[in-house]
Coordinates of C-alpha atoms in Angstrom, one line a residue:
Chain A
X24 CA 59.9 -58.5 -7.7
X25 CA 58.0 -55.2 -8.6
X26 CA 56.9 -55.2 -12.0
X27 CA 56.9 -52.5 -13.8
X28 CA 53.8 -51.3 -13.5
X29 CA 52.6 -48.6 -15.9
X30 CA 51.4 -46.2 -12.5
X31 CA 49.7 -43.5 -14.3
X32 CA 46.9 -45.9 -14.9
X33 CA 46.5 -46.4 -11.6
X34 CA 47.3 -42.2 -11.1
X35 CA 44.7 -41.0 -12.9
X36 CA 41.5 -39.5 -11.9
X37 CA 41.0 -36.9 -14.4
X38 CA 40.5 -37.6 -18.3
X39 CA 40.2 -34.4 -19.9
X40 CA 39.6 -34.3 -23.5
X41 CA 42.1 -30.9 -24.2
X42 CA 44.7 -32.5 -21.9
X43 CA 44.8 -36.3 -23.1
X44 CA 46.6 -38.7 -20.9
X45 CA 46.3 -42.5 -20.1
X46 CA 43.2 -44.2 -20.8
X47 CA 41.5 -41.5 -22.2
X48 CA 41.2 -41.4 -27.0
X49 CA 39.7 -39.0 -29.5
X50 CA 38.2 -40.1 -32.7
X51 CA 38.1 -38.1 -35.6
X52 CA 36.8 -38.8 -38.6
X53 CA 38.6 -37.5 -41.8
X54 CA 36.8 -37.0 -44.9
X55 CA 39.8 -35.0 -47.6
X56 CA 41.8 -36.8 -49.4
X57 CA 44.9 -35.4 -49.8
X58 CA 48.0 -34.4 -47.2
X59 CA 48.1 -33.4 -43.9
X60 CA 50.1 -32.9 -41.4
X61 CA 49.9 -32.7 -37.9
X62 CA 52.0 -31.6 -34.7
X63 CA 52.2 -32.6 -30.6
X64 CA 52.3 -30.8 -27.9
X65 CA 52.9 -31.5 -24.2
X66 CA 51.5 -29.5 -22.0
X67 CA 52.0 -26.8 -24.7
X68 CA 55.1 -27.5 -25.6
X69 CA 55.5 -29.0 -28.9
X70 CA 57.0 -32.5 -29.3
X71 CA 56.8 -34.1 -32.5
X72 CA 55.2 -33.6 -35.7
X73 CA 53.2 -36.4 -38.2
X74 CA 52.2 -36.9 -41.4
X75 CA 48.7 -37.9 -42.6
X76 CA 48.2 -39.8 -45.8
X77 CA 44.3 -39.4 -46.4
X78 CA 44.3 -41.8 -49.9
X79 CA 41.3 -43.6 -51.4
X80 CA 43.5 -46.2 -52.3
X81 CA 44.1 -47.1 -48.7
X82 CA 42.3 -49.6 -47.1
X83 CA 42.7 -48.0 -43.3
X84 CA 39.9 -47.0 -42.3
X85 CA 41.4 -45.9 -38.2
X86 CA 45.1 -45.1 -38.0
X87 CA 46.4 -45.1 -33.7
X88 CA 47.9 -42.0 -32.9
X89 CA 50.1 -42.4 -29.7
X90 CA 50.4 -38.7 -28.5
X91 CA 53.1 -40.0 -26.0
X92 CA 55.7 -41.8 -28.5
X93 CA 56.6 -38.6 -30.0
X94 CA 59.1 -37.1 -27.1
X95 CA 61.0 -40.2 -27.7
X96 CA 60.7 -40.2 -31.6
X97 CA 61.9 -36.7 -32.1
X98 CA 65.0 -37.9 -29.7
X99 CA 65.6 -40.3 -31.4
X100 CA 64.9 -39.9 -35.3
X101 CA 65.2 -35.6 -35.5
X102 CA 62.7 -34.0 -37.6
X103 CA 61.5 -37.1 -39.6
X104 CA 57.6 -37.2 -38.8
X105 CA 55.9 -40.4 -38.7
X106 CA 53.4 -41.2 -41.2
X107 CA 50.2 -42.5 -41.1
X108 CA 47.8 -43.5 -43.4
X109 CA 43.7 -43.9 -43.4
X110 CA 40.9 -44.1 -46.4
X111 CA 38.6 -41.3 -46.2
X112 CA 36.1 -41.4 -44.4
X113 CA 38.5 -43.2 -42.1
X114 CA 39.3 -42.5 -38.1
X115 CA 41.9 -40.4 -36.3
X116 CA 42.4 -42.2 -33.2
X117 CA 44.7 -39.9 -30.8
X118 CA 45.2 -41.3 -27.2
X119 CA 48.4 -41.4 -24.7
X120 CA 49.9 -44.9 -23.7
X121 CA 51.8 -43.9 -20.6
X122 CA 52.6 -40.9 -18.5
X123 CA 51.0 -38.4 -17.5
X124 CA 48.0 -36.3 -19.1
X125 CA 49.3 -32.7 -21.1
X126 CA 48.5 -33.8 -24.5
X127 CA 46.3 -32.0 -27.9
X128 CA 47.4 -32.1 -31.5
X129 CA 46.7 -29.9 -33.6
X130 CA 45.9 -31.1 -37.7
X131 CA 46.1 -29.0 -40.4
X132 CA 44.2 -30.1 -43.6
X133 CA 44.4 -28.0 -46.7
X134 CA 42.8 -27.4 -49.9
X135 CA 41.8 -25.8 -52.9
X136 CA 39.7 -23.2 -50.9
X137 CA 41.0 -22.6 -47.3
X138 CA 43.6 -24.1 -45.0
X139 CA 41.7 -25.2 -41.5
X140 CA 42.6 -26.6 -38.2
X141 CA 41.4 -29.6 -36.4
X142 CA 43.1 -29.3 -32.7
X143 CA 42.0 -31.9 -30.3
X144 CA 41.4 -29.3 -27.5
X145 CA 38.1 -28.2 -29.1
X146 CA 36.3 -31.5 -30.5
X147 CA 33.8 -30.9 -32.9
X148 CA 30.5 -32.4 -33.8
X149 CA 31.3 -36.4 -35.3
X150 CA 34.2 -36.6 -32.5
X151 CA 34.1 -39.6 -29.7
X152 CA 36.2 -38.8 -26.4
X153 CA 36.3 -42.5 -24.6
X154 CA 37.6 -43.6 -21.6
X155 CA 38.3 -47.2 -19.8
X156 CA 37.7 -46.1 -15.8
X157 CA 39.1 -48.4 -13.7
X158 CA 39.1 -46.5 -10.0
X159 CA 36.1 -47.5 -8.3
X160 CA 34.1 -44.3 -7.8
X161 CA 31.5 -42.2 -9.5
X162 CA 32.6 -40.4 -11.9
X163 CA 31.4 -36.6 -13.1
X164 CA 30.9 -35.5 -16.9
X165 CA 31.1 -32.1 -18.1
X166 CA 31.1 -30.4 -21.3
X167 CA 30.5 -28.2 -23.5
X168 CA 32.5 -25.5 -20.0
X169 CA 30.1 -27.1 -17.6
X170 CA 26.9 -26.6 -19.2
X171 CA 26.6 -30.6 -19.7
X172 CA 27.1 -32.6 -16.5
X173 CA 25.7 -36.0 -16.3
X174 CA 27.6 -38.7 -14.1
X175 CA 28.8 -42.5 -14.7
X176 CA 29.7 -44.8 -11.5
X177 CA 32.7 -47.7 -11.4
X178 CA 31.3 -51.1 -9.7
X179 CA 34.1 -52.0 -6.8
X180 CA 35.2 -55.7 -9.1
X181 CA 34.1 -58.4 -6.5
X182 CA 37.3 -60.4 -7.1
X183 CA 36.0 -64.5 -8.3
X184 CA 37.7 -67.0 -9.2
X185 CA 37.2 -66.3 -12.9
X186 CA 38.7 -63.8 -15.5
X187 CA 36.0 -61.1 -16.3
X188 CA 34.1 -61.1 -19.2
X189 CA 34.4 -57.4 -20.5
X190 CA 30.9 -55.8 -21.7
X191 CA 30.7 -53.4 -24.1
X192 CA 31.3 -49.6 -23.8
X193 CA 28.8 -47.2 -22.6
X194 CA 27.9 -44.5 -24.8
X195 CA 26.5 -41.6 -23.4
X196 CA 26.2 -38.0 -24.4
X197 CA 24.7 -34.6 -23.2
X198 CA 21.0 -35.9 -23.9
X199 CA 21.6 -39.6 -22.9
X200 CA 23.2 -40.1 -20.2
X201 CA 24.5 -43.3 -18.5
X202 CA 22.3 -44.4 -16.0
X203 CA 24.0 -47.9 -14.9
X204 CA 26.8 -48.2 -13.0
X205 CA 29.7 -49.3 -15.6
X206 CA 32.8 -52.1 -14.3
X207 CA 35.4 -51.8 -14.0
X208 CA 37.7 -51.1 -17.3
X209 CA 34.9 -51.4 -19.0
X210 CA 34.9 -48.5 -21.9
X211 CA 32.8 -45.2 -21.9
X212 CA 32.2 -43.8 -25.1
X213 CA 30.9 -39.8 -25.2
X214 CA 29.4 -38.8 -28.4
X215 CA 30.2 -35.0 -28.8
X216 CA 27.0 -33.5 -31.4
X217 CA 28.2 -29.9 -31.2
X218 CA 31.8 -28.3 -31.9
X219 CA 33.9 -26.8 -29.3
X220 CA 33.9 -28.0 -27.1
X221 CA 35.9 -30.0 -24.1
X222 CA 35.1 -33.1 -22.3
X223 CA 35.8 -34.7 -18.4
X224 CA 35.3 -37.0 -16.9
X225 CA 36.2 -36.2 -12.9
X226 CA 36.3 -39.0 -10.0
X227 CA 34.3 -37.0 -7.4
X228 CA 34.0 -39.4 -5.2
X229 CA 36.2 -42.6 -5.0
X230 CA 34.9 -45.8 -3.9
X231 CA 37.5 -47.8 -1.9
X232 CA 35.5 -51.0 -1.3
X233 CA 34.4 -52.6 2.1
X234 CA 35.9 -52.2 4.6
X235 CA 37.5 -54.9 6.2
X236 CA 36.3 -56.2 8.8
X237 CA 37.3 -55.3 12.3
X238 CA 39.6 -57.7 14.2
X239 CA 38.2 -60.3 16.8
X240 CA 40.6 -59.6 18.2
X241 CA 40.8 -58.4 21.9
X242 CA 41.8 -54.9 22.5
X243 CA 45.7 -54.4 23.6
X244 CA 45.3 -54.1 27.2
X245 CA 46.5 -50.4 27.9
X246 CA 50.0 -49.8 29.2
X247 CA 49.8 -48.8 32.8
X248 CA 50.5 -45.6 33.3
X249 CA 53.4 -44.7 36.3
X250 CA 53.0 -43.5 39.3
X251 CA 54.5 -39.6 40.3
X252 CA 56.2 -39.7 43.2
X253 CA 57.9 -37.1 45.0
X254 CA 60.7 -39.0 46.3
X255 CA 60.2 -36.1 48.9
X256 CA 57.6 -36.5 49.5
X257 CA 58.2 -40.6 50.3
X258 CA 61.2 -39.6 52.7
X259 CA 58.7 -37.8 54.9
X260 CA 56.3 -41.0 55.1
X261 CA 53.1 -39.3 53.6
X262 CA 53.6 -41.8 50.1
X263 CA 53.9 -45.6 50.5
X264 CA 55.0 -48.1 48.2
X265 CA 52.1 -49.8 45.8
X266 CA 51.3 -53.0 46.9
Chain B
X115 CA 92.9 -124.4 3.1
X116 CA 93.5 -121.2 3.2
X117 CA 95.9 -119.5 5.4
X118 CA 93.1 -116.6 6.3
X119 CA 89.5 -117.3 7.5
X120 CA 87.0 -113.9 8.3
X121 CA 84.1 -114.3 9.0
X122 CA 81.6 -111.4 9.4
X123 CA 77.7 -112.1 11.1
X124 CA 75.1 -110.4 9.6
X125 CA 75.0 -107.6 12.1
X126 CA 78.3 -107.4 11.8
X127 CA 77.5 -107.1 8.1
X128 CA 75.3 -104.6 9.0
X129 CA 77.9 -101.8 11.5
X130 CA 80.1 -101.5 8.4
X131 CA 77.2 -101.4 5.8
X132 CA 75.6 -98.2 8.3
X133 CA 80.0 -96.7 8.2
X134 CA 80.1 -97.0 3.9
X135 CA 75.9 -95.3 4.2
X136 CA 76.8 -92.6 6.5
X137 CA 79.8 -91.4 4.2
X138 CA 77.3 -91.0 0.6
X139 CA 76.4 -87.2 0.1
X140 CA 75.8 -85.6 -2.8
X141 CA 74.7 -82.1 -3.7
X142 CA 72.9 -82.1 -7.6
X143 CA 71.5 -79.2 -8.5
X144 CA 69.8 -78.3 -12.2
X145 CA 66.5 -75.8 -13.6
X146 CA 64.7 -76.0 -16.3
X147 CA 61.8 -74.8 -18.3
X148 CA 58.4 -76.2 -18.8
X149 CA 56.1 -74.0 -21.3
X150 CA 54.8 -71.6 -18.5
X151 CA 56.9 -71.5 -15.6
X152 CA 60.7 -72.2 -14.8
X153 CA 61.8 -74.0 -12.2
X154 CA 65.1 -74.6 -10.8
X155 CA 66.3 -76.8 -7.7
X156 CA 69.1 -77.9 -5.3
X157 CA 69.9 -80.8 -3.0
X158 CA 72.2 -82.6 -0.5
X159 CA 71.1 -86.1 -0.6
X160 CA 72.1 -88.2 3.0
X161 CA 71.0 -91.9 3.4
X162 CA 69.8 -93.3 6.6
X163 CA 68.6 -96.7 7.7
X164 CA 68.3 -100.0 5.3
X165 CA 68.2 -102.9 6.7
X166 CA 70.7 -105.7 5.3
X167 CA 70.0 -109.2 4.9
X168 CA 72.4 -112.5 3.7
X169 CA 71.1 -114.5 1.0
X170 CA 71.8 -118.0 1.2
X171 CA 72.2 -117.1 -3.3
X172 CA 75.7 -115.4 -2.0
X173 CA 74.3 -111.6 -2.7
X174 CA 73.4 -109.1 0.0
X175 CA 69.9 -107.2 0.6
X176 CA 69.6 -104.3 1.5
X177 CA 65.7 -103.2 2.4
X178 CA 64.2 -99.5 3.4
X179 CA 67.3 -97.6 2.6
X180 CA 66.1 -94.2 2.8
X181 CA 66.8 -91.7 0.4
X182 CA 66.9 -88.0 2.8
X183 CA 66.9 -85.0 0.6
X184 CA 68.0 -82.6 3.3
X185 CA 69.3 -79.8 2.0
X186 CA 66.3 -79.1 -1.1
X187 CA 65.7 -75.9 -2.3
X188 CA 63.0 -75.7 -4.7
X189 CA 62.1 -72.2 -6.7
X190 CA 59.5 -71.8 -9.5
X191 CA 59.2 -68.7 -11.2
X192 CA 56.2 -68.1 -12.9
X193 CA 55.7 -64.9 -16.3
X194 CA 51.9 -63.5 -15.1
X195 CA 50.3 -62.7 -18.6
X196 CA 50.0 -59.3 -20.1
X197 CA 47.8 -57.5 -18.8
X198 CA 45.9 -54.8 -20.8
X199 CA 42.6 -52.7 -20.7
X200 CA 40.9 -50.6 -23.5
X201 CA 40.2 -52.4 -26.8
X202 CA 36.2 -51.8 -26.4
X203 CA 34.8 -51.2 -29.7
X204 CA 34.1 -47.1 -29.8
X205 CA 31.9 -47.0 -32.7
X206 CA 29.8 -49.5 -35.0
X207 CA 27.9 -49.8 -37.2
X208 CA 24.9 -52.7 -38.3
X209 CA 26.4 -55.6 -40.3
X210 CA 30.0 -53.8 -41.1
X211 CA 30.3 -54.6 -37.6
X212 CA 33.4 -52.4 -34.5
X213 CA 34.7 -48.9 -37.3
X214 CA 37.0 -47.7 -34.5
X215 CA 38.0 -50.0 -31.5
X216 CA 40.4 -47.9 -28.5
X217 CA 43.3 -48.9 -28.2
X218 CA 44.5 -50.8 -25.3
X219 CA 46.9 -49.5 -22.4
X220 CA 49.5 -52.3 -20.6
X221 CA 48.5 -52.3 -17.0
X222 CA 52.2 -53.5 -17.1
X223 CA 55.4 -52.2 -18.7
X224 CA 56.7 -55.3 -19.2
X225 CA 55.4 -58.9 -18.1
X226 CA 56.7 -59.7 -14.6
X227 CA 58.3 -62.8 -12.9
X228 CA 57.4 -63.6 -10.3
X229 CA 59.2 -67.0 -8.2
X230 CA 58.3 -68.9 -5.2
X231 CA 60.7 -70.5 -3.8
X232 CA 59.9 -73.5 -1.4
X233 CA 62.0 -75.2 1.8
X234 CA 61.5 -78.8 1.5
X235 CA 64.4 -79.2 3.1
X236 CA 64.1 -83.0 5.6
X237 CA 60.2 -83.6 3.8
X238 CA 60.4 -85.6 0.9
X239 CA 61.6 -88.6 1.5
X240 CA 62.7 -92.2 -0.8
X241 CA 63.4 -95.6 -0.3
X242 CA 65.9 -97.0 -2.3
X243 CA 65.9 -101.8 -2.3
X244 CA 68.2 -103.5 -4.1
X245 CA 70.2 -106.7 -4.9
X246 CA 73.8 -106.8 -4.6
X247 CA 77.0 -109.2 -5.4
X248 CA 80.4 -109.1 -3.4
X249 CA 82.5 -107.4 -5.4
X250 CA 86.4 -107.7 -4.1
X251 CA 89.0 -105.6 -6.4
X252 CA 93.3 -105.5 -5.1
X253 CA 93.3 -101.3 -5.6
X254 CA 95.9 -98.7 -5.7
X255 CA 95.8 -96.0 -3.6
X256 CA 95.1 -93.1 -6.0
X257 CA 97.2 -90.5 -3.2
X258 CA 100.3 -93.5 -3.0
X259 CA 103.5 -91.7 -6.3
X260 CA 104.3 -94.5 -8.9
X261 CA 107.6 -94.2 -6.8
X262 CA 107.1 -95.2 -3.7
X263 CA 107.1 -98.9 -2.1
X264 CA 105.3 -100.7 -0.2
X265 CA 107.1 -99.2 3.1
X266 CA 106.9 -95.6 1.7
X267 CA 102.9 -96.2 0.4
X268 CA 102.3 -97.6 4.7
X269 CA 104.6 -95.6 5.9
X270 CA 102.4 -92.1 4.1
X271 CA 98.7 -94.1 4.9
X272 CA 98.2 -95.0 1.3
X273 CA 98.7 -98.6 1.4
X274 CA 97.4 -100.3 -1.5
X275 CA 94.4 -102.8 -0.9
X276 CA 91.9 -105.2 -1.5
X277 CA 89.1 -103.9 -1.3
X278 CA 85.0 -105.3 -1.0
X279 CA 82.4 -104.0 -2.7
X280 CA 78.9 -104.4 -2.8
X281 CA 77.2 -104.4 -6.9
X282 CA 74.0 -103.9 -7.7
X283 CA 72.4 -106.9 -9.0
X284 CA 69.1 -105.1 -9.4
X285 CA 68.1 -101.3 -7.9
X286 CA 63.9 -100.4 -6.8
X287 CA 63.4 -96.1 -5.6
X288 CA 60.5 -95.4 -4.9
X289 CA 59.9 -91.8 -3.4
X290 CA 57.4 -93.5 0.4
X291 CA 56.9 -89.4 2.0
X292 CA 55.9 -85.9 0.4
X293 CA 55.0 -84.3 4.5
X294 CA 51.9 -83.3 4.3
X295 CA 52.7 -79.6 5.5
X296 CA 54.6 -79.6 1.7
X297 CA 50.5 -78.4 0.5
X298 CA 50.3 -75.9 2.3
X299 CA 53.7 -74.3 2.3
X300 CA 53.4 -74.2 -1.8
X301 CA 50.0 -72.8 -0.8
X302 CA 51.7 -69.5 1.6
X303 CA 54.5 -69.5 -1.2
X304 CA 52.1 -68.6 -3.7
X305 CA 50.2 -66.3 -2.2
X306 CA 52.8 -65.0 -1.1
X307 CA 54.6 -64.6 -4.5
X308 CA 51.1 -62.9 -5.9
X309 CA 51.2 -60.4 -2.6
X310 CA 54.7 -59.5 -3.3
X311 CA 53.7 -58.8 -6.9
X312 CA 50.2 -56.3 -6.0
X313 CA 51.2 -55.9 -2.7
X314 CA 52.3 -52.7 -3.4
X315 CA 48.9 -51.1 -4.5
X316 CA 46.5 -49.7 -3.0
X317 CA 43.1 -52.4 -2.2
X318 CA 41.8 -51.2 -5.2
X319 CA 43.8 -51.0 -7.6
X320 CA 44.8 -55.7 -6.2
X321 CA 40.5 -56.1 -6.4
X322 CA 40.3 -54.1 -10.5
X323 CA 44.0 -56.4 -11.3
X324 CA 41.8 -59.6 -10.5
X325 CA 38.8 -58.0 -11.7
X326 CA 40.5 -57.7 -15.3
X327 CA 42.6 -60.6 -15.3
X328 CA 40.7 -63.2 -12.9
X329 CA 42.4 -65.0 -9.4
X330 CA 46.4 -64.2 -9.7
X331 CA 46.3 -67.2 -7.4
X332 CA 44.5 -69.5 -9.9
X333 CA 46.6 -68.1 -12.4
X334 CA 49.6 -69.0 -11.2
X335 CA 48.1 -72.2 -9.7
X336 CA 47.4 -73.1 -13.7
X337 CA 51.0 -72.3 -14.7
X338 CA 52.3 -74.9 -13.1
X339 CA 49.8 -77.3 -13.5
X340 CA 49.1 -78.1 -9.7
X341 CA 46.6 -80.4 -9.7
X342 CA 44.8 -81.5 -6.4
X343 CA 47.5 -84.5 -5.7
X344 CA 50.6 -82.2 -4.5
X345 CA 52.3 -85.4 -4.2
X346 CA 51.8 -86.7 -7.3
X347 CA 52.6 -82.9 -8.9
X348 CA 56.1 -82.4 -6.7
X349 CA 56.6 -86.4 -7.8
X350 CA 56.2 -85.9 -11.2
X351 CA 58.6 -82.6 -11.4
X352 CA 61.6 -84.1 -9.4
X353 CA 61.5 -87.8 -10.6
X354 CA 60.3 -87.3 -14.3
X355 CA 61.2 -83.5 -15.1
X356 CA 64.6 -83.2 -13.4
X357 CA 65.5 -86.9 -12.9
X358 CA 66.2 -86.3 -9.6
X359 CA 65.3 -89.9 -8.4
X360 CA 67.1 -91.2 -11.5
X361 CA 70.0 -89.6 -10.9
X362 CA 70.3 -90.5 -7.2
X363 CA 70.2 -93.8 -7.5
X364 CA 72.1 -94.0 -9.9
X365 CA 75.0 -92.7 -7.4
X366 CA 73.8 -94.5 -4.5
X367 CA 74.5 -97.9 -6.8
X368 CA 78.0 -95.9 -8.3
X369 CA 78.4 -95.4 -4.7
X370 CA 78.2 -98.9 -3.4
X371 CA 79.8 -100.2 -6.4
X372 CA 83.1 -98.6 -6.8
X373 CA 83.1 -95.3 -4.2
X374 CA 83.4 -96.6 -0.9
X375 CA 84.0 -100.1 0.7
X376 CA 82.7 -101.9 2.4
X377 CA 85.6 -103.1 4.1
X378 CA 89.1 -103.3 3.0
X379 CA 91.9 -105.4 4.1
X380 CA 96.1 -103.8 3.1
X381 CA 98.3 -105.8 0.9
X382 CA 100.8 -106.5 1.5
X383 CA 99.5 -107.0 4.8
X384 CA 101.1 -105.5 8.0
X385 CA 102.1 -108.6 10.8
X386 CA 105.1 -106.8 12.2
X387 CA 105.2 -103.2 13.0
X388 CA 108.4 -100.8 13.2
X389 CA 110.9 -102.6 16.2
X390 CA 113.6 -100.6 17.5
X391 CA 115.5 -100.6 13.9
X392 CA 113.9 -103.1 12.4
X393 CA 111.6 -101.6 9.5
X394 CA 107.8 -104.1 9.2
X395 CA 106.9 -107.1 7.8
X396 CA 104.3 -107.0 5.5
X397 CA 103.6 -109.9 4.0
X398 CA 101.5 -110.1 0.0
X399 CA 97.9 -111.2 0.6
X400 CA 96.9 -113.7 -2.5
X401 CA 93.6 -115.9 -3.2
X402 CA 91.5 -113.7 -1.6
X403 CA 87.8 -114.8 -1.5
X404 CA 84.9 -113.0 -0.1
X405 CA 81.7 -115.4 0.1
X406 CA 78.2 -115.0 1.6
X407 CA 75.4 -117.1 3.3
X408 CA 72.5 -116.5 4.9
X409 CA 74.4 -115.8 8.4
X410 CA 77.1 -114.7 7.6
X411 CA 80.2 -113.0 5.1
X412 CA 83.3 -114.7 5.7
X413 CA 87.0 -113.2 3.6
X414 CA 89.6 -115.7 3.2
X415 CA 93.3 -115.4 1.8
X416 CA 96.0 -117.4 1.8
X417 CA 99.3 -115.1 3.6
X418 CA 102.3 -114.6 1.4
X419 CA 102.2 -116.3 -1.8

């Protein structure tokens, strides 16, 4: 009867752009046309490679790259690389569909003048780091190596009869902090305003909801304690049996 | 004038009917799929009660013959829809709208099925009424071998017989009662199934899933198309979707018309049994006839034709 839950979703309490896991995603804009080479790592171990084609002819504004899919792909297909296509000015989205956190990707781009790399562990201005938080509680948001701090709170859900309507994602940044509480599953989007930093959202204080009401049942009577009787004293008549 | 006349009063007819009634036992199981849910059942069917009323027109009226479904187990299966989170807009621009949308994360790696077992043994009862005419058949016992003489068949306990059956003129089945407790049993089974589905999760996770998905109990009820009137719902499921009541009616009709005679007379009829070296004396029965009026059933026959 127990279904196959995506357990990592329930286990996640920390969302870090430098060690990507479930429920979080990095969005990076790509503008240079041409073929780019990407490499994917899990806990600093190479697990796969992909090719990104940034093509004027393409109409795709978004390419979704599931980093968790590379280990299985490499095992199955060997060196055959995955290919993604996006139009110049479009966006790459790196995310992890399942499993524990620990992923990052590096994108190598080369034009006539220079060769440069984009590393998801070091976000750049214009990137987005977004998460869908489902564990109720208070989260600490840190960026720029701890220099920028803020807090978001996920409200404990009130179980209702009707299916909820998910509100729009809340956008925050180092300057603009979230004022209101998020709903369970609502997106929070961190807009990166400076180069070379990571963003982390960590559960600081979980909210386990209202305490269940105490039972109205009377307390169980305490177990009566036995008397320890020295048989010698009993034989001497100094201890009488209880009536 | 007939050589032999046997009469059975209405009360005596009631007794032979009850013997036939109590020997009735069938079982049936089936399964099916109806959109968002599947169902299967396994039923044992017995008969009880029933009142015989001999009619002046030569028919036999049977009223209030109870169909007892015991055991009756029903199993409902529902596919819980996929639960996803994410998919929100990360970056949008006026006029164009959403430019980048977050991926969707699936909470279940496969759509889970929940199973709701219901033990409804003895909780549902229907009732058959009908009018029957008397049908007589001269039948060879199916266990009698072709090489057997009448004496061999007598010795083996498989003699030929004139049998009397009740051949339906019309029959009607009514679902007369579904116990009040069925609604509670169904509600408890649904809650138990949902609890089994999510019970291992911490409280916050269960609340979060139900926040996203809505009440799973309500979702299950909606998938089953459970209306407030549980009787009607169950009656439709068993009677219309599975056709159980029609099946039972057919089986009861067939049983009385050809499977179990209410009365039988050996043919040839044994007049004298073994006596020393003498073999039994058996005399053929001819002109076997049965008549019914509002007071009694009369069997007439000629012997030794």
